[in-house]
CSV table of C-alpha atoms in Angstrom, one decimal:
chain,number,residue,atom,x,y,z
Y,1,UNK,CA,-0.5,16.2,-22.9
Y,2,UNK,CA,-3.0,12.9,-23.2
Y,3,UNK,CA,-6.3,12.6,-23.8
Y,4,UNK,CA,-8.6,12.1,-20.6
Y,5,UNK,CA,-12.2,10.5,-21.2
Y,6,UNK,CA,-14.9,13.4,-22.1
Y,7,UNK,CA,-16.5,13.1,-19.1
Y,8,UNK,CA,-13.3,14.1,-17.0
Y,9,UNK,CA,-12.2,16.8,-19.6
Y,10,UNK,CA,-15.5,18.6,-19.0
Y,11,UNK,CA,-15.7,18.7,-15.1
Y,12,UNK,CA,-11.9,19.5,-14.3
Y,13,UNK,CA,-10.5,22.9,-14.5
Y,14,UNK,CA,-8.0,24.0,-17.1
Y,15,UNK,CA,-5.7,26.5,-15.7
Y,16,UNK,CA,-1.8,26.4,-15.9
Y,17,UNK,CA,-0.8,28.0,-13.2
Y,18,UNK,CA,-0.6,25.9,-10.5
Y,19,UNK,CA,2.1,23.8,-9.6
Y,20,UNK,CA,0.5,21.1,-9.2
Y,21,UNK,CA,-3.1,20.8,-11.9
Y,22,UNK,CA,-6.2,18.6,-11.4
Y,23,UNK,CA,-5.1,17.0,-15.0
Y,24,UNK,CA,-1.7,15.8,-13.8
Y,25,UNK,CA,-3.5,14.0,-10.8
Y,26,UNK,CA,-5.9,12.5,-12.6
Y,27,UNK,CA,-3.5,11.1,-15.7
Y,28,UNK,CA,-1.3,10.4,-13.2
Y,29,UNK,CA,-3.9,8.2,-11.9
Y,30,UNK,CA,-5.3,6.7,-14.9
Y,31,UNK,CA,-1.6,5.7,-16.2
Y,32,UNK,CA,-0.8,3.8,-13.0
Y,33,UNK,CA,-1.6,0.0,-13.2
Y,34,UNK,CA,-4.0,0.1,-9.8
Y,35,UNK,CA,-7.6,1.1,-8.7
Y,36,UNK,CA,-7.4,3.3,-6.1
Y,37,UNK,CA,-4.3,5.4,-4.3
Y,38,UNK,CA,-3.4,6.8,-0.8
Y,39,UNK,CA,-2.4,10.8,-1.0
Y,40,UNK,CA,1.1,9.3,-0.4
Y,41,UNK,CA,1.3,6.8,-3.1
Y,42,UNK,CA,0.3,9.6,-5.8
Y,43,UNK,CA,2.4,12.2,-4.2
Y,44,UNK,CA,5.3,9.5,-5.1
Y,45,UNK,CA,4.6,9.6,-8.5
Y,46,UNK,CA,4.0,13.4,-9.5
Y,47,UNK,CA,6.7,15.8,-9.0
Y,48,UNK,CA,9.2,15.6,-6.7
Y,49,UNK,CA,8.9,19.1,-5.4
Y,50,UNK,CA,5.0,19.0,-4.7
Y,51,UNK,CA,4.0,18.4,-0.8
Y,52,UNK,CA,1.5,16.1,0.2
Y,53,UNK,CA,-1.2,18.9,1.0
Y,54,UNK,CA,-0.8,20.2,-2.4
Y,55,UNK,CA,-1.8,16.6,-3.5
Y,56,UNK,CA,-4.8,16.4,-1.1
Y,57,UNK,CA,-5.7,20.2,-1.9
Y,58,UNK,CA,-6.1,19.0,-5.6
Y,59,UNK,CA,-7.8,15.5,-4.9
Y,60,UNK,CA,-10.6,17.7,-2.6
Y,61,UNK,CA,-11.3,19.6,-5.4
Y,62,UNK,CA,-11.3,16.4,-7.8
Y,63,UNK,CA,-14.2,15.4,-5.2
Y,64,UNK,CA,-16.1,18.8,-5.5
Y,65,UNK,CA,-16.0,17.9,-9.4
Y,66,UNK,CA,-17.4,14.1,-8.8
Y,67,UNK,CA,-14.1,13.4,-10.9
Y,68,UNK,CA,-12.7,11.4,-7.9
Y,69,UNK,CA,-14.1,9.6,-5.3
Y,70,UNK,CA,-12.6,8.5,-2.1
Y,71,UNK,CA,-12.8,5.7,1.1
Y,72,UNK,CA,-12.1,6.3,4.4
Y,73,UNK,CA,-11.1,3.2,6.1
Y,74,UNK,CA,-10.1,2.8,10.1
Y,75,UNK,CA,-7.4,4.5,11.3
Y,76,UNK,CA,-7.6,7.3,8.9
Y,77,UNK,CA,-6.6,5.4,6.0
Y,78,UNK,CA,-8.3,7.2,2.7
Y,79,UNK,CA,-8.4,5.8,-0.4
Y,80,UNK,CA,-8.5,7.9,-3.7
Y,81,UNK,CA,-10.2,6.3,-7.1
Y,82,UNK,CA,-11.4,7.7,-9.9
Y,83,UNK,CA,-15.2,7.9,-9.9
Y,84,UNK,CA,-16.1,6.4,-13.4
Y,85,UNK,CA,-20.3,7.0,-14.0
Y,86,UNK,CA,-20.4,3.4,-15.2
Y,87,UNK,CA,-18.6,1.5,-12.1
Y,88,UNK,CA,-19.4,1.2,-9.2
Y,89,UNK,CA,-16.1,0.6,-6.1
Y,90,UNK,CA,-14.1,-1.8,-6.3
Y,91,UNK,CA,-13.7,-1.1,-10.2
Y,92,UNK,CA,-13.1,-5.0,-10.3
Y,93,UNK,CA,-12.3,-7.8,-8.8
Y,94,UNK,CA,-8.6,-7.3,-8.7
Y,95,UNK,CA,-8.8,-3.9,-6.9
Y,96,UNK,CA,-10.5,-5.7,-4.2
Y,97,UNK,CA,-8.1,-8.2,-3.7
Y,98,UNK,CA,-5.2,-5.4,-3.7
Y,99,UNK,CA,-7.6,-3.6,-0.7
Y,100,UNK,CA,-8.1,-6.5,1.2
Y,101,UNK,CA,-4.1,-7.0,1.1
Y,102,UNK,CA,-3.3,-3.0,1.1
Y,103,UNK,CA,-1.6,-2.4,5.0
Y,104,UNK,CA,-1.1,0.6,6.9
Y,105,UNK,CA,2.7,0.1,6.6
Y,106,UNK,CA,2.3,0.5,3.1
Y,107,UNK,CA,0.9,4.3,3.2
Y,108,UNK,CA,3.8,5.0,6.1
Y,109,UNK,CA,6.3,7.3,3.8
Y,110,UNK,CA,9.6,8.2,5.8
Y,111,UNK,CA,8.4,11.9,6.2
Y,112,UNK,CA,5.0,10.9,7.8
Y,113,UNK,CA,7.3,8.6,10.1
Y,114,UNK,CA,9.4,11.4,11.5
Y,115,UNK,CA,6.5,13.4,11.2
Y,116,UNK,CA,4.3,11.2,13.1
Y,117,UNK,CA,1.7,12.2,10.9
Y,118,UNK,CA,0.4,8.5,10.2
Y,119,UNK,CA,-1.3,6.7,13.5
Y,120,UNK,CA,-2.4,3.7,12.1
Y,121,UNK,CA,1.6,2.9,10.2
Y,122,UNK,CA,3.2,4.1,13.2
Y,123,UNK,CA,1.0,1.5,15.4
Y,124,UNK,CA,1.5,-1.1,13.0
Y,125,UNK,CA,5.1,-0.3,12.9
Y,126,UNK,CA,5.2,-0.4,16.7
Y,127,UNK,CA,3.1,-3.5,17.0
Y,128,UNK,CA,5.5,-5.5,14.9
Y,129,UNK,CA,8.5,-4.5,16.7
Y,130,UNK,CA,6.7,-5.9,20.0
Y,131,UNK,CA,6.1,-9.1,18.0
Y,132,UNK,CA,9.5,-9.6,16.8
Y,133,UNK,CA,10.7,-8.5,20.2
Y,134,UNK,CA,9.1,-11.2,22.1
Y,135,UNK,CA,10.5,-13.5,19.3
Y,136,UNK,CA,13.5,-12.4,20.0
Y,137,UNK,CA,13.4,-12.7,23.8
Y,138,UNK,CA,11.8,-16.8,22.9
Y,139,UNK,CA,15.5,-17.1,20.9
Y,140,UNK,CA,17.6,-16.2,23.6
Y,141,UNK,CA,15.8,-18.7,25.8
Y,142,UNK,CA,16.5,-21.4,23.1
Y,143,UNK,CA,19.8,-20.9,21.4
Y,144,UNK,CA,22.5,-21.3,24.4
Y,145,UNK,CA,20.9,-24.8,24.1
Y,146,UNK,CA,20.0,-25.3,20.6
Y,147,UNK,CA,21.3,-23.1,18.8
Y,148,UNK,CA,24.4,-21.4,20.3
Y,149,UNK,CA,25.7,-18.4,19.6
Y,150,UNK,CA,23.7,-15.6,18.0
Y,151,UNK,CA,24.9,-15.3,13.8
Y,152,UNK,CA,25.8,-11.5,14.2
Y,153,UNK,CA,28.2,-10.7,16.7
Y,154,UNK,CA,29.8,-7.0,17.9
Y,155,UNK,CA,31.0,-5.1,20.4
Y,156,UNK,CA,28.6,-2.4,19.9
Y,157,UNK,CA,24.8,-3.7,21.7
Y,158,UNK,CA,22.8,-2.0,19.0
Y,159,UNK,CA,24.7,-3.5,16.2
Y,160,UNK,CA,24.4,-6.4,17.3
Y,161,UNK,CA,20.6,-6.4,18.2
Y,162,UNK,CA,20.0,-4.9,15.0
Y,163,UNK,CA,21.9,-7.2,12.9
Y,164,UNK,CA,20.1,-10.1,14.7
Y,165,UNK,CA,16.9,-8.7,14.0
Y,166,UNK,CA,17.7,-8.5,10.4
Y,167,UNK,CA,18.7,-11.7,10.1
Y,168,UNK,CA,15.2,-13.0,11.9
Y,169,UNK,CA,13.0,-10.8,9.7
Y,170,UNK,CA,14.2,-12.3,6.3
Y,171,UNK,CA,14.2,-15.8,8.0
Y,172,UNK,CA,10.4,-14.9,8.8
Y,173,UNK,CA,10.1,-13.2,5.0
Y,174,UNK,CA,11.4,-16.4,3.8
Y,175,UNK,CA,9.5,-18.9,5.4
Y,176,UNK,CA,6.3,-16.5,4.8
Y,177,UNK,CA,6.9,-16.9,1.5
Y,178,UNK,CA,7.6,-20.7,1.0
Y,179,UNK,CA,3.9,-21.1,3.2
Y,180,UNK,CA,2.5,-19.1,0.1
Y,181,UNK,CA,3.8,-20.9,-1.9
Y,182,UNK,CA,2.8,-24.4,-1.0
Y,183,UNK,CA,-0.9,-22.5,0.5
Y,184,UNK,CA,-0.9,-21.6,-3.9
Y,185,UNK,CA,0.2,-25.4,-4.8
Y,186,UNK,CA,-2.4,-26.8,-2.4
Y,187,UNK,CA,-5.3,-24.6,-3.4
Y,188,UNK,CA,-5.0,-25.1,-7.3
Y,189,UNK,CA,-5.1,-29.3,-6.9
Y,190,UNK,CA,-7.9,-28.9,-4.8
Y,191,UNK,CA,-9.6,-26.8,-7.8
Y,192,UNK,CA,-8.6,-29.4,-10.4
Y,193,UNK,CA,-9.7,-32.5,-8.8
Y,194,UNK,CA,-13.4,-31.3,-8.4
Y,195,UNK,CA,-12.8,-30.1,-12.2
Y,196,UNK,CA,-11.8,-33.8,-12.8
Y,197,UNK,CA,-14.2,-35.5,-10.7
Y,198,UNK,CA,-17.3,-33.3,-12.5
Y,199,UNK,CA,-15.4,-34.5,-16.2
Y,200,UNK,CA,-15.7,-37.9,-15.6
């Protein structure tokens, strides 16, 4: 059992027999290397055999004891964070970078998918596959001439469609990624030429 801060020790309650206790939630949350938490995310990381209302039943009653604080964001997204008396949210500057980057996909787990418990994942999840729809549609324009035949083939329609669509999304992944990278490169010799100009 670790240690929590005074000021967490005193407010939570100390009973055993639960299944799930206010002092796994919050070490659990204090041993994890981010700033704030969906109910899903800490559900991940606690036991295995403890449901997702058990999780928010327990962060409630964190928030009863001011030992937790939380953000509700559109779409029903709410953000969990522990509620230190000396900071005020974001915790720091990181935290709000991770927010500002945080999406609904990320808080979609598979049961809230067949569930269809999470409105703002499912309609992101839904919106993309528009997107990458209409892309496909704009490739089967194209490739006859350009491009010719598709790189997955097969009798079966779906497998085919799917294995297409595979195949586009780590071709977008990849070229996502190689923007990034050259956005990075780009933005840190704009920083040291000012640096150098000011030097001289």
């Amino acid at each position: 059992m670790s240690t929590l801060p005074p000021w967490i020790e005193n407010r939570i309650e100390h009973t055993l027999d639960k299944k799930l206790t206010q002092r796994h939630v919050v070490e659990t949350m204090l041993e994890a290397e981010r700033p704030y938490f969906s109910a899903e995310q800490i559900c991940a990381r606690v036991r295995p055999d403890v449901s997702k209302e058990t999780v928010r039943l327990r962060l409630n009653e964190l928030r009863e004891r001011d030992v937790v604080a939380a953000d509700t964001y559109p779409e029903s997204i709410t953000l969990y964070y522990i509620n230190h008396p000396e900071s005020n949210w974001p915790l720091s500057p990181e935290g709000k970078d991770a927010l500002a980057f945080e999406t609904p996909l990320e808080t979609l787990s598979v049961s809230d998918f067949v569930r269809l418990r999470n409105p703002a994942g499912i309609r992101t999840l839904v919106l993309a596959g528009f997107q990458l729809t209409l892309v496909l549609f704009a490739i089967g324009i194209l490739a006859p001439v350009v491009l010719g035949d598709p790189p997955v083939q097969s009798t079966n329609g779906y497998w085919e469609a799917g294995g297409n669509l595979f195949v586009m999304c780590l071709a977008l992944l990849l070229a996502e990624r190689l923007a990034r990278m050259i956005r990075t490169k780009r933005g840190a010799t704009k920083r040291v030429l000012p640096e150098r100009i000011r030097s001289r």
